[in-house]
């Protein structure tokens, strides 16, 4: 258990929290004293995650929530407020990502609409339902899980468009909510070792070599960033996108390696000719 207790007495709702980044964030916040509502479309998995957190001595409950359904979203928010006495933190983590069609003109309208609805409109629905309660708490914070896909091309047209939209929503909502005492921020990860990469260890190993820090991310890396932005340690931060990406957007590792290797070959060639 972490020594920090920044969320003692806080009520927290996390979407898509049955596994991966959502589950890691739930664990981190519970370890810091939060009471967490683990929501997911998969209630069995959500119950399992909440049960594991209770075994650690934390306060966690599970609730079914499809962020595409306004009624379910509002029910989840109401449940959190009733169960915990307040809602202090909302973590928008739920998303949908459909692999691209080989050709853009073959993209499917339904998949496009669903990716945007779950990923972007889902965060909108949850934030809208939660905002009055976050205001009432006097220390409210929204942290949304975005992606570097919203900043740079990593594929996945609809998903990337939705993540870019989340960055814009973060800025506009931060401006609206600031005078009401609620902070709104976003974390933008790159490759993170979650169940979405299950069975693809070789791909992750290749990806690790493209990161300046020499590895892909772990769910706990993102959870730590969420905990910071949701806490009073970030009391003067709102409307920001925090890139938690191993340096991949700052440094083109593949390009640097290619140039270095090319330069080495050229130097060796020049030396052999002189010899």
PDB file of C-alpha atoms in Angstrom:
ATOM      1  CA  UNK A   1       0.000   0.000   0.000  1.00  0.00           C
ATOM      2  CA  UNK A   2       1.246   3.481  -0.880  1.00  0.00           C
ATOM      3  CA  UNK A   3       2.097   5.788   2.019  1.00  0.00           C
ATOM      4  CA  UNK A   4       0.210   8.719   0.452  1.00  0.00           C
ATOM      5  CA  UNK A   5      -3.429   9.198   1.448  1.00  0.00           C
ATOM      6  CA  UNK A   6      -4.416  12.097  -0.817  1.00  0.00           C
ATOM      7  CA  UNK A   7      -7.956  10.804  -1.373  1.00  0.00           C
ATOM      8  CA  UNK A   8      -9.066  10.029   2.153  1.00  0.00           C
ATOM      9  CA  UNK A   9     -12.853  10.340   2.176  1.00  0.00           C
ATOM     10  CA  UNK A  10     -13.134  11.038  -1.548  1.00  0.00           C
ATOM     11  CA  UNK A  11     -15.853   9.419  -3.621  1.00  0.00           C
ATOM     12  CA  UNK A  12     -14.596   8.354  -7.057  1.00  0.00           C
ATOM     13  CA  UNK A  13     -16.311   6.973 -10.152  1.00  0.00           C
ATOM     14  CA  UNK A  14     -14.203   5.318 -12.863  1.00  0.00           C
ATOM     15  CA  UNK A  15     -15.623   4.124 -16.170  1.00  0.00           C
ATOM     16  CA  UNK A  16     -14.281   1.067 -17.957  1.00  0.00           C
ATOM     17  CA  UNK A  17     -12.610   0.079 -14.712  1.00  0.00           C
ATOM     18  CA  UNK A  18     -12.890  -3.715 -14.770  1.00  0.00           C
ATOM     19  CA  UNK A  19      -9.411  -4.164 -16.204  1.00  0.00           C
ATOM     20  CA  UNK A  20      -6.366  -2.425 -17.623  1.00  0.00           C
ATOM     21  CA  UNK A  21      -5.807   1.265 -16.955  1.00  0.00           C
ATOM     22  CA  UNK A  22      -9.181   1.626 -15.257  1.00  0.00           C
ATOM     23  CA  UNK A  23      -8.509  -1.191 -12.796  1.00  0.00           C
ATOM     24  CA  UNK A  24      -4.991   0.079 -12.063  1.00  0.00           C
ATOM     25  CA  UNK A  25      -6.380   3.551 -11.417  1.00  0.00           C
ATOM     26  CA  UNK A  26      -9.042   2.154  -9.103  1.00  0.00           C
ATOM     27  CA  UNK A  27      -6.368   0.331  -7.147  1.00  0.00           C
ATOM     28  CA  UNK A  28      -4.126   3.389  -6.907  1.00  0.00           C
ATOM     29  CA  UNK A  29      -6.914   5.639  -5.663  1.00  0.00           C
ATOM     30  CA  UNK A  30      -8.188   3.039  -3.207  1.00  0.00           C
ATOM     31  CA  UNK A  31      -4.663   2.679  -1.849  1.00  0.00           C
ATOM     32  CA  UNK A  32      -4.692   6.427  -1.274  1.00  0.00           C
ATOM     33  CA  UNK A  33      -7.915   6.293   0.710  1.00  0.00           C
ATOM     34  CA  UNK A  34     -10.609   6.788  -1.940  1.00  0.00           C
ATOM     35  CA  UNK A  35     -13.956   5.049  -2.050  1.00  0.00           C
ATOM     36  CA  UNK A  36     -14.226   3.895  -5.651  1.00  0.00           C
ATOM     37  CA  UNK A  37     -17.141   2.846  -7.813  1.00  0.00           C
ATOM     38  CA  UNK A  38     -15.790   0.439 -10.418  1.00  0.00           C
ATOM     39  CA  UNK A  39     -18.111   0.752 -13.412  1.00  0.00           C
ATOM     40  CA  UNK A  40     -18.028  -1.275 -16.608  1.00  0.00           C
ATOM     41  CA  UNK A  41     -20.336  -2.882 -19.154  1.00  0.00           C
ATOM     42  CA  UNK A  42     -18.989  -6.209 -17.845  1.00  0.00           C
ATOM     43  CA  UNK A  43     -20.449  -6.358 -14.338  1.00  0.00           C
ATOM     44  CA  UNK A  44     -18.888  -9.758 -13.538  1.00  0.00           C
ATOM     45  CA  UNK A  45     -15.402  -8.411 -14.265  1.00  0.00           C
ATOM     46  CA  UNK A  46     -16.170  -5.191 -12.398  1.00  0.00           C
ATOM     47  CA  UNK A  47     -17.277  -7.169  -9.346  1.00  0.00           C
ATOM     48  CA  UNK A  48     -14.079  -9.185  -9.508  1.00  0.00           C
ATOM     49  CA  UNK A  49     -11.952  -6.030  -9.585  1.00  0.00           C
ATOM     50  CA  UNK A  50     -13.914  -4.407  -6.764  1.00  0.00           C
ATOM     51  CA  UNK A  51     -13.669  -7.598  -4.711  1.00  0.00           C
ATOM     52  CA  UNK A  52      -9.899  -7.697  -5.138  1.00  0.00           C
ATOM     53  CA  UNK A  53      -9.689  -4.107  -3.913  1.00  0.00           C
ATOM     54  CA  UNK A  54     -11.793  -4.926  -0.866  1.00  0.00           C
ATOM     55  CA  UNK A  55      -9.438  -7.796  -0.099  1.00  0.00           C
ATOM     56  CA  UNK A  56      -6.670  -5.208   0.071  1.00  0.00           C
ATOM     57  CA  UNK A  57      -8.666  -3.400   2.734  1.00  0.00           C
ATOM     58  CA  UNK A  58     -10.047  -0.758   0.399  1.00  0.00           C
ATOM     59  CA  UNK A  59     -13.566   0.517  -0.146  1.00  0.00           C
ATOM     60  CA  UNK A  60     -14.758  -0.397  -3.631  1.00  0.00           C
ATOM     61  CA  UNK A  61     -18.086  -1.252  -5.202  1.00  0.00           C
ATOM     62  CA  UNK A  62     -19.111  -2.332  -8.693  1.00  0.00           C
ATOM     63  CA  UNK A  63     -21.870  -1.022 -10.927  1.00  0.00           C
ATOM     64  CA  UNK A  64     -22.978  -1.691 -14.489  1.00  0.00           C
ATOM     65  CA  UNK A  65     -22.521   1.305 -16.741  1.00  0.00           C
ATOM     66  CA  UNK A  66     -22.630   1.573 -20.499  1.00  0.00           C
ATOM     67  CA  UNK A  67     -21.398   5.110 -21.158  1.00  0.00           C
ATOM     68  CA  UNK A  68     -23.407   5.084 -24.380  1.00  0.00           C
ATOM     69  CA  UNK A  69     -26.617   5.019 -22.339  1.00  0.00           C
ATOM     70  CA  UNK A  70     -27.554   8.247 -20.563  1.00  0.00           C
ATOM     71  CA  UNK A  71     -29.866   6.438 -18.149  1.00  0.00           C
ATOM     72  CA  UNK A  72     -27.117   4.068 -17.022  1.00  0.00           C
ATOM     73  CA  UNK A  73     -24.637   6.920 -16.674  1.00  0.00           C
ATOM     74  CA  UNK A  74     -26.974   8.940 -14.495  1.00  0.00           C
ATOM     75  CA  UNK A  75     -27.781   5.846 -12.419  1.00  0.00           C
ATOM     76  CA  UNK A  76     -24.076   5.188 -11.816  1.00  0.00           C
ATOM     77  CA  UNK A  77     -23.463   8.778 -10.724  1.00  0.00           C
ATOM     78  CA  UNK A  78     -26.483   8.717  -8.411  1.00  0.00           C
ATOM     79  CA  UNK A  79     -25.324   5.422  -6.905  1.00  0.00           C
ATOM     80  CA  UNK A  80     -21.827   6.781  -6.223  1.00  0.00           C
ATOM     81  CA  UNK A  81     -23.213   9.873  -4.508  1.00  0.00           C
ATOM     82  CA  UNK A  82     -25.573   7.802  -2.371  1.00  0.00           C
ATOM     83  CA  UNK A  83     -22.977   5.140  -1.503  1.00  0.00           C
ATOM     84  CA  UNK A  84     -20.096   7.495  -0.736  1.00  0.00           C
ATOM     85  CA  UNK A  85     -21.876  10.652   0.408  1.00  0.00           C
ATOM     86  CA  UNK A  86     -20.190  12.708  -2.300  1.00  0.00           C
ATOM     87  CA  UNK A  87     -18.647  12.466  -5.723  1.00  0.00           C
ATOM     88  CA  UNK A  88     -15.257  14.158  -5.775  1.00  0.00           C
ATOM     89  CA  UNK A  89     -13.476  12.604  -8.764  1.00  0.00           C
ATOM     90  CA  UNK A  90     -14.635  11.318 -12.131  1.00  0.00           C
ATOM     91  CA  UNK A  91     -12.228   9.322 -14.291  1.00  0.00           C
ATOM     92  CA  UNK A  92     -13.409   8.951 -17.884  1.00  0.00           C
ATOM     93  CA  UNK A  93     -11.633   5.813 -19.067  1.00  0.00           C
ATOM     94  CA  UNK A  94     -14.154   3.858 -21.162  1.00  0.00           C
ATOM     95  CA  UNK A  95     -13.417   3.682 -24.875  1.00  0.00           C
ATOM     96  CA  UNK A  96     -14.064   1.719 -28.060  1.00  0.00           C
ATOM     97  CA  UNK A  97     -11.506   1.180 -30.816  1.00  0.00           C
ATOM     98  CA  UNK A  98     -12.261  -0.593 -34.084  1.00  0.00           C
ATOM     99  CA  UNK A  99      -9.320  -1.642 -36.308  1.00  0.00           C
ATOM    100  CA  UNK A 100      -9.093   0.378 -39.496  1.00  0.00           C
ATOM    101  CA  UNK A 101     -10.323  -1.077 -42.773  1.00  0.00           C
ATOM    102  CA  UNK A 102      -7.488  -1.636 -45.277  1.00  0.00           C
ATOM    103  CA  UNK A 103      -8.801   1.307 -47.323  1.00  0.00           C
ATOM    104  CA  UNK A 104     -10.305   4.426 -45.790  1.00  0.00           C
ATOM    105  CA  UNK A 105     -13.201   4.369 -48.264  1.00  0.00           C
ATOM    106  CA  UNK A 106     -14.190   0.982 -46.852  1.00  0.00           C
ATOM    107  CA  UNK A 107     -14.589   2.289 -43.297  1.00  0.00           C
ATOM    108  CA  UNK A 108     -17.927   1.292 -41.760  1.00  0.00           C
ATOM    109  CA  UNK A 109     -20.368   4.018 -40.687  1.00  0.00           C
ATOM    110  CA  UNK A 110     -21.617   2.051 -37.687  1.00  0.00           C
ATOM    111  CA  UNK A 111     -18.141   1.332 -36.324  1.00  0.00           C
ATOM    112  CA  UNK A 112     -17.156   4.974 -36.798  1.00  0.00           C
ATOM    113  CA  UNK A 113     -20.252   6.185 -34.962  1.00  0.00           C
ATOM    114  CA  UNK A 114     -19.863   3.706 -32.103  1.00  0.00           C
ATOM    115  CA  UNK A 115     -16.171   4.524 -31.566  1.00  0.00           C
ATOM    116  CA  UNK A 116     -16.992   8.217 -31.302  1.00  0.00           C
ATOM    117  CA  UNK A 117     -20.095   7.617 -29.202  1.00  0.00           C
ATOM    118  CA  UNK A 118     -18.399   5.486 -26.552  1.00  0.00           C
ATOM    119  CA  UNK A 119     -15.034   7.244 -26.475  1.00  0.00           C
ATOM    120  CA  UNK A 120     -16.022  10.901 -26.885  1.00  0.00           C
ATOM    121  CA  UNK A 121     -19.742  11.198 -26.210  1.00  0.00           C
ATOM    122  CA  UNK A 122     -19.441   8.736 -23.318  1.00  0.00           C
ATOM    123  CA  UNK A 123     -17.044  11.098 -21.531  1.00  0.00           C
ATOM    124  CA  UNK A 124     -19.438  13.960 -22.309  1.00  0.00           C
ATOM    125  CA  UNK A 125     -22.382  12.081 -20.778  1.00  0.00           C
ATOM    126  CA  UNK A 126     -20.453  11.137 -17.657  1.00  0.00           C
ATOM    127  CA  UNK A 127     -19.031  14.626 -17.158  1.00  0.00           C
ATOM    128  CA  UNK A 128     -22.461  16.209 -17.622  1.00  0.00           C
ATOM    129  CA  UNK A 129     -24.057  13.901 -15.063  1.00  0.00           C
ATOM    130  CA  UNK A 130     -21.218  14.224 -12.563  1.00  0.00           C
ATOM    131  CA  UNK A 131     -20.538  17.962 -12.760  1.00  0.00           C
ATOM    132  CA  UNK A 132     -23.196  19.225 -10.307  1.00  0.00           C
ATOM    133  CA  UNK A 133     -21.962  16.754  -7.701  1.00  0.00           C
ATOM    134  CA  UNK A 134     -18.325  17.617  -8.323  1.00  0.00           C
ATOM    135  CA  UNK A 135     -19.219  21.264  -7.805  1.00  0.00           C
ATOM    136  CA  UNK A 136     -21.024  20.410  -4.575  1.00  0.00           C
ATOM    137  CA  UNK A 137     -18.021  18.506  -3.241  1.00  0.00           C
ATOM    138  CA  UNK A 138     -15.892  21.650  -3.232  1.00  0.00           C
ATOM    139  CA  UNK A 139     -12.870  19.736  -4.522  1.00  0.00           C
ATOM    140  CA  UNK A 140     -14.133  18.186  -7.718  1.00  0.00           C
ATOM    141  CA  UNK A 141     -11.876  16.935 -10.479  1.00  0.00           C
ATOM    142  CA  UNK A 142     -12.361  15.216 -13.813  1.00  0.00           C
ATOM    143  CA  UNK A 143      -9.499  13.263 -15.357  1.00  0.00           C
ATOM    144  CA  UNK A 144     -10.039  11.792 -18.800  1.00  0.00           C
ATOM    145  CA  UNK A 145      -7.900   9.127 -20.422  1.00  0.00           C
ATOM    146  CA  UNK A 146      -6.998  10.388 -23.871  1.00  0.00           C
ATOM    147  CA  UNK A 147      -4.274   9.118 -26.159  1.00  0.00           C
ATOM    148  CA  UNK A 148      -1.276  10.248 -28.174  1.00  0.00           C
ATOM    149  CA  UNK A 149      -3.497   9.207 -31.095  1.00  0.00           C
ATOM    150  CA  UNK A 150      -5.249  12.516 -30.568  1.00  0.00           C
ATOM    151  CA  UNK A 151      -1.958  14.345 -31.131  1.00  0.00           C
ATOM    152  CA  UNK A 152      -0.103  12.388 -33.802  1.00  0.00           C
ATOM    153  CA  UNK A 153      -0.851   9.641 -36.336  1.00  0.00           C
ATOM    154  CA  UNK A 154      -0.723   6.161 -34.843  1.00  0.00           C
ATOM    155  CA  UNK A 155      -3.581   4.758 -36.929  1.00  0.00           C
ATOM    156  CA  UNK A 156      -7.229   4.090 -36.017  1.00  0.00           C
ATOM    157  CA  UNK A 157      -9.166   6.912 -37.671  1.00  0.00           C
ATOM    158  CA  UNK A 158     -12.315   6.971 -35.538  1.00  0.00           C
ATOM    159  CA  UNK A 159     -10.555   6.284 -32.244  1.00  0.00           C
ATOM    160  CA  UNK A 160      -7.983   8.984 -32.968  1.00  0.00           C
ATOM    161  CA  UNK A 161     -10.660  11.507 -33.911  1.00  0.00           C
ATOM    162  CA  UNK A 162     -12.492  10.724 -30.677  1.00  0.00           C
ATOM    163  CA  UNK A 163      -9.344  11.123 -28.586  1.00  0.00           C
ATOM    164  CA  UNK A 164      -8.583  14.456 -30.269  1.00  0.00           C
ATOM    165  CA  UNK A 165     -12.134  15.483 -29.429  1.00  0.00           C
ATOM    166  CA  UNK A 166     -11.526  14.609 -25.782  1.00  0.00           C
ATOM    167  CA  UNK A 167      -8.593  17.011 -25.688  1.00  0.00           C
ATOM    168  CA  UNK A 168     -10.842  19.791 -26.982  1.00  0.00           C
ATOM    169  CA  UNK A 169     -13.611  18.877 -24.533  1.00  0.00           C
ATOM    170  CA  UNK A 170     -11.074  18.968 -21.711  1.00  0.00           C
ATOM    171  CA  UNK A 171     -10.129  22.553 -22.589  1.00  0.00           C
ATOM    172  CA  UNK A 172     -13.661  23.863 -23.056  1.00  0.00           C
ATOM    173  CA  UNK A 173     -15.049  22.112 -19.995  1.00  0.00           C
ATOM    174  CA  UNK A 174     -12.108  23.299 -17.906  1.00  0.00           C
ATOM    175  CA  UNK A 175     -12.943  26.878 -18.869  1.00  0.00           C
ATOM    176  CA  UNK A 176     -16.604  26.389 -18.011  1.00  0.00           C
ATOM    177  CA  UNK A 177     -16.040  24.546 -14.725  1.00  0.00           C
ATOM    178  CA  UNK A 178     -13.137  26.573 -13.307  1.00  0.00           C
ATOM    179  CA  UNK A 179     -15.278  29.280 -11.749  1.00  0.00           C
ATOM    180  CA  UNK A 180     -17.344  26.519 -10.140  1.00  0.00           C
ATOM    181  CA  UNK A 181     -14.261  25.008  -8.494  1.00  0.00           C
ATOM    182  CA  UNK A 182     -13.879  21.904 -10.665  1.00  0.00           C
ATOM    183  CA  UNK A 183     -10.640  21.075 -12.476  1.00  0.00           C
ATOM    184  CA  UNK A 184     -10.626  19.144 -15.763  1.00  0.00           C
ATOM    185  CA  UNK A 185      -7.519  17.485 -17.205  1.00  0.00           C
ATOM    186  CA  UNK A 186      -6.505  14.693 -19.553  1.00  0.00           C
ATOM    187  CA  UNK A 187      -3.784  12.045 -19.578  1.00  0.00           C
ATOM    188  CA  UNK A 188      -2.504  10.983 -23.019  1.00  0.00           C
ATOM    189  CA  UNK A 189      -0.776   7.578 -22.932  1.00  0.00           C
ATOM    190  CA  UNK A 190       0.905   5.748 -25.791  1.00  0.00           C
ATOM    191  CA  UNK A 191       1.433   1.956 -25.841  1.00  0.00           C
ATOM    192  CA  UNK A 192       0.379   0.467 -22.492  1.00  0.00           C
ATOM    193  CA  UNK A 193       0.562  -3.220 -21.625  1.00  0.00           C
ATOM    194  CA  UNK A 194      -3.125  -4.058 -21.176  1.00  0.00           C
ATOM    195  CA  UNK A 195      -5.375  -6.943 -22.189  1.00  0.00           C
ATOM    196  CA  UNK A 196      -5.781  -5.251 -25.577  1.00  0.00           C
ATOM    197  CA  UNK A 197      -2.229  -6.491 -26.288  1.00  0.00           C
ATOM    198  CA  UNK A 198      -2.781  -9.985 -24.924  1.00  0.00           C
ATOM    199  CA  UNK A 199      -0.856 -12.565 -26.963  1.00  0.00           C
ATOM    200  CA  UNK A 200       1.195  -9.883 -28.696  1.00  0.00           C
ATOM    201  CA  UNK A 201       4.345  -9.900 -26.592  1.00  0.00           C
ATOM    202  CA  UNK A 202       6.536  -9.846 -29.697  1.00  0.00           C
ATOM    203  CA  UNK A 203       4.807  -6.688 -30.916  1.00  0.00           C
ATOM    204  CA  UNK A 204       5.280  -5.057 -27.520  1.00  0.00           C
ATOM    205  CA  UNK A 205       8.983  -5.951 -27.566  1.00  0.00           C
ATOM    206  CA  UNK A 206       9.382  -4.279 -30.958  1.00  0.00           C
ATOM    207  CA  UNK A 207       7.425  -1.240 -29.778  1.00  0.00           C
ATOM    208  CA  UNK A 208       9.609  -0.928 -26.682  1.00  0.00           C
ATOM    209  CA  UNK A 209      12.608  -0.226 -28.892  1.00  0.00           C
ATOM    210  CA  UNK A 210      10.900   2.859 -30.310  1.00  0.00           C
ATOM    211  CA  UNK A 211      10.548   4.507 -26.908  1.00  0.00           C
ATOM    212  CA  UNK A 212      13.337   6.732 -25.583  1.00  0.00           C
ATOM    213  CA  UNK A 213      12.811   5.247 -22.121  1.00  0.00           C
ATOM    214  CA  UNK A 214      13.233   1.749 -23.546  1.00  0.00           C
ATOM    215  CA  UNK A 215       9.916   0.177 -22.595  1.00  0.00           C
ATOM    216  CA  UNK A 216       6.180   0.361 -23.156  1.00  0.00           C
ATOM    217  CA  UNK A 217       3.947   1.730 -20.460  1.00  0.00           C
ATOM    218  CA  UNK A 218       2.291  -0.183 -17.658  1.00  0.00           C
ATOM    219  CA  UNK A 219      -1.229   0.554 -16.386  1.00  0.00           C
ATOM    220  CA  UNK A 220       0.317   1.726 -13.129  1.00  0.00           C
ATOM    221  CA  UNK A 221       2.214   4.476 -14.997  1.00  0.00           C
ATOM    222  CA  UNK A 222      -1.068   5.956 -16.157  1.00  0.00           C
ATOM    223  CA  UNK A 223      -2.744   5.439 -12.793  1.00  0.00           C
ATOM    224  CA  UNK A 224      -0.004   7.478 -11.125  1.00  0.00           C
ATOM    225  CA  UNK A 225      -0.575  10.359 -13.533  1.00  0.00           C
ATOM    226  CA  UNK A 226      -4.327  10.236 -12.955  1.00  0.00           C
ATOM    227  CA  UNK A 227      -3.814  10.256  -9.197  1.00  0.00           C
ATOM    228  CA  UNK A 228      -1.618  13.341  -9.468  1.00  0.00           C
ATOM    229  CA  UNK A 229      -4.050  15.309 -11.634  1.00  0.00           C
ATOM    230  CA  UNK A 230      -7.017  14.329  -9.467  1.00  0.00           C
ATOM    231  CA  UNK A 231      -5.256  15.301  -6.244  1.00  0.00           C
ATOM    232  CA  UNK A 232      -4.703  18.595  -4.471  1.00  0.00           C
ATOM    233  CA  UNK A 233      -1.082  18.401  -5.634  1.00  0.00           C
ATOM    234  CA  UNK A 234      -2.440  19.582  -8.996  1.00  0.00           C
ATOM    235  CA  UNK A 235      -4.649  22.285  -7.460  1.00  0.00           C
ATOM    236  CA  UNK A 236      -3.448  24.928  -9.955  1.00  0.00           C
ATOM    237  CA  UNK A 237      -3.661  22.736 -13.046  1.00  0.00           C
ATOM    238  CA  UNK A 238      -6.692  22.617 -15.290  1.00  0.00           C
ATOM    239  CA  UNK A 239      -7.373  22.267 -19.008  1.00  0.00           C
ATOM    240  CA  UNK A 240      -4.095  20.472 -19.632  1.00  0.00           C
ATOM    241  CA  UNK A 241      -3.084  17.365 -21.552  1.00  0.00           C
ATOM    242  CA  UNK A 242      -0.379  15.435 -19.729  1.00  0.00           C
ATOM    243  CA  UNK A 243       1.510  13.171 -22.114  1.00  0.00           C
ATOM    244  CA  UNK A 244       2.560   9.941 -20.395  1.00  0.00           C
ATOM    245  CA  UNK A 245       4.225   8.346 -23.374  1.00  0.00           C
ATOM    246  CA  UNK A 246       7.770   7.279 -22.550  1.00  0.00           C
ATOM    247  CA  UNK A 247       9.044  10.243 -24.569  1.00  0.00           C
ATOM    248  CA  UNK A 248       7.795   8.907 -27.900  1.00  0.00           C
ATOM    249  CA  UNK A 249       6.308  12.224 -29.030  1.00  0.00           C
ATOM    250  CA  UNK A 250       9.374  14.202 -28.000  1.00  0.00           C
ATOM    251  CA  UNK A 251      12.052  12.003 -29.547  1.00  0.00           C
ATOM    252  CA  UNK A 252      11.949  10.123 -32.857  1.00  0.00           C
ATOM    253  CA  UNK A 253      13.961   7.143 -31.663  1.00  0.00           C
ATOM    254  CA  UNK A 254      13.631   5.187 -34.901  1.00  0.00           C
ATOM    255  CA  UNK A 255      14.923   8.109 -36.940  1.00  0.00           C
ATOM    256  CA  UNK A 256      17.808   8.760 -34.544  1.00  0.00           C
ATOM    257  CA  UNK A 257      18.836   5.110 -34.668  1.00  0.00           C
ATOM    258  CA  UNK A 258      18.656   5.022 -38.472  1.00  0.00           C
ATOM    259  CA  UNK A 259      20.818   8.135 -38.788  1.00  0.00           C
ATOM    260  CA  UNK A 260      23.315   6.878 -36.208  1.00  0.00           C
ATOM    261  CA  UNK A 261      23.690   3.511 -37.912  1.00  0.00           C
ATOM    262  CA  UNK A 262      23.970   5.128 -41.329  1.00  0.00           C
ATOM    263  CA  UNK A 263      26.615   7.522 -40.051  1.00  0.00           C
ATOM    264  CA  UNK A 264      28.586   4.669 -38.517  1.00  0.00           C
ATOM    265  CA  UNK A 265      28.556   2.736 -41.794  1.00  0.00           C
ATOM    266  CA  UNK A 266      29.713   5.797 -43.718  1.00  0.00           C
ATOM    267  CA  UNK A 267      32.610   6.384 -41.345  1.00  0.00           C
ATOM    268  CA  UNK A 268      33.715   2.768 -41.604  1.00  0.00           C
ATOM    269  CA  UNK A 269      33.489   2.916 -45.386  1.00  0.00           C
ATOM    270  CA  UNK A 270      35.605   6.055 -45.557  1.00  0.00           C
ATOM    271  CA  UNK A 271      38.211   4.439 -43.352  1.00  0.00           C
ATOM    272  CA  UNK A 272      38.467   1.315 -45.483  1.00  0.00           C
ATOM    273  CA  UNK A 273      38.919   3.343 -48.642  1.00  0.00           C
ATOM    274  CA  UNK A 274      41.788   5.295 -47.128  1.00  0.00           C
ATOM    275  CA  UNK A 275      43.381   2.063 -45.977  1.00  0.00           C
TER     276      UNK A 275
END
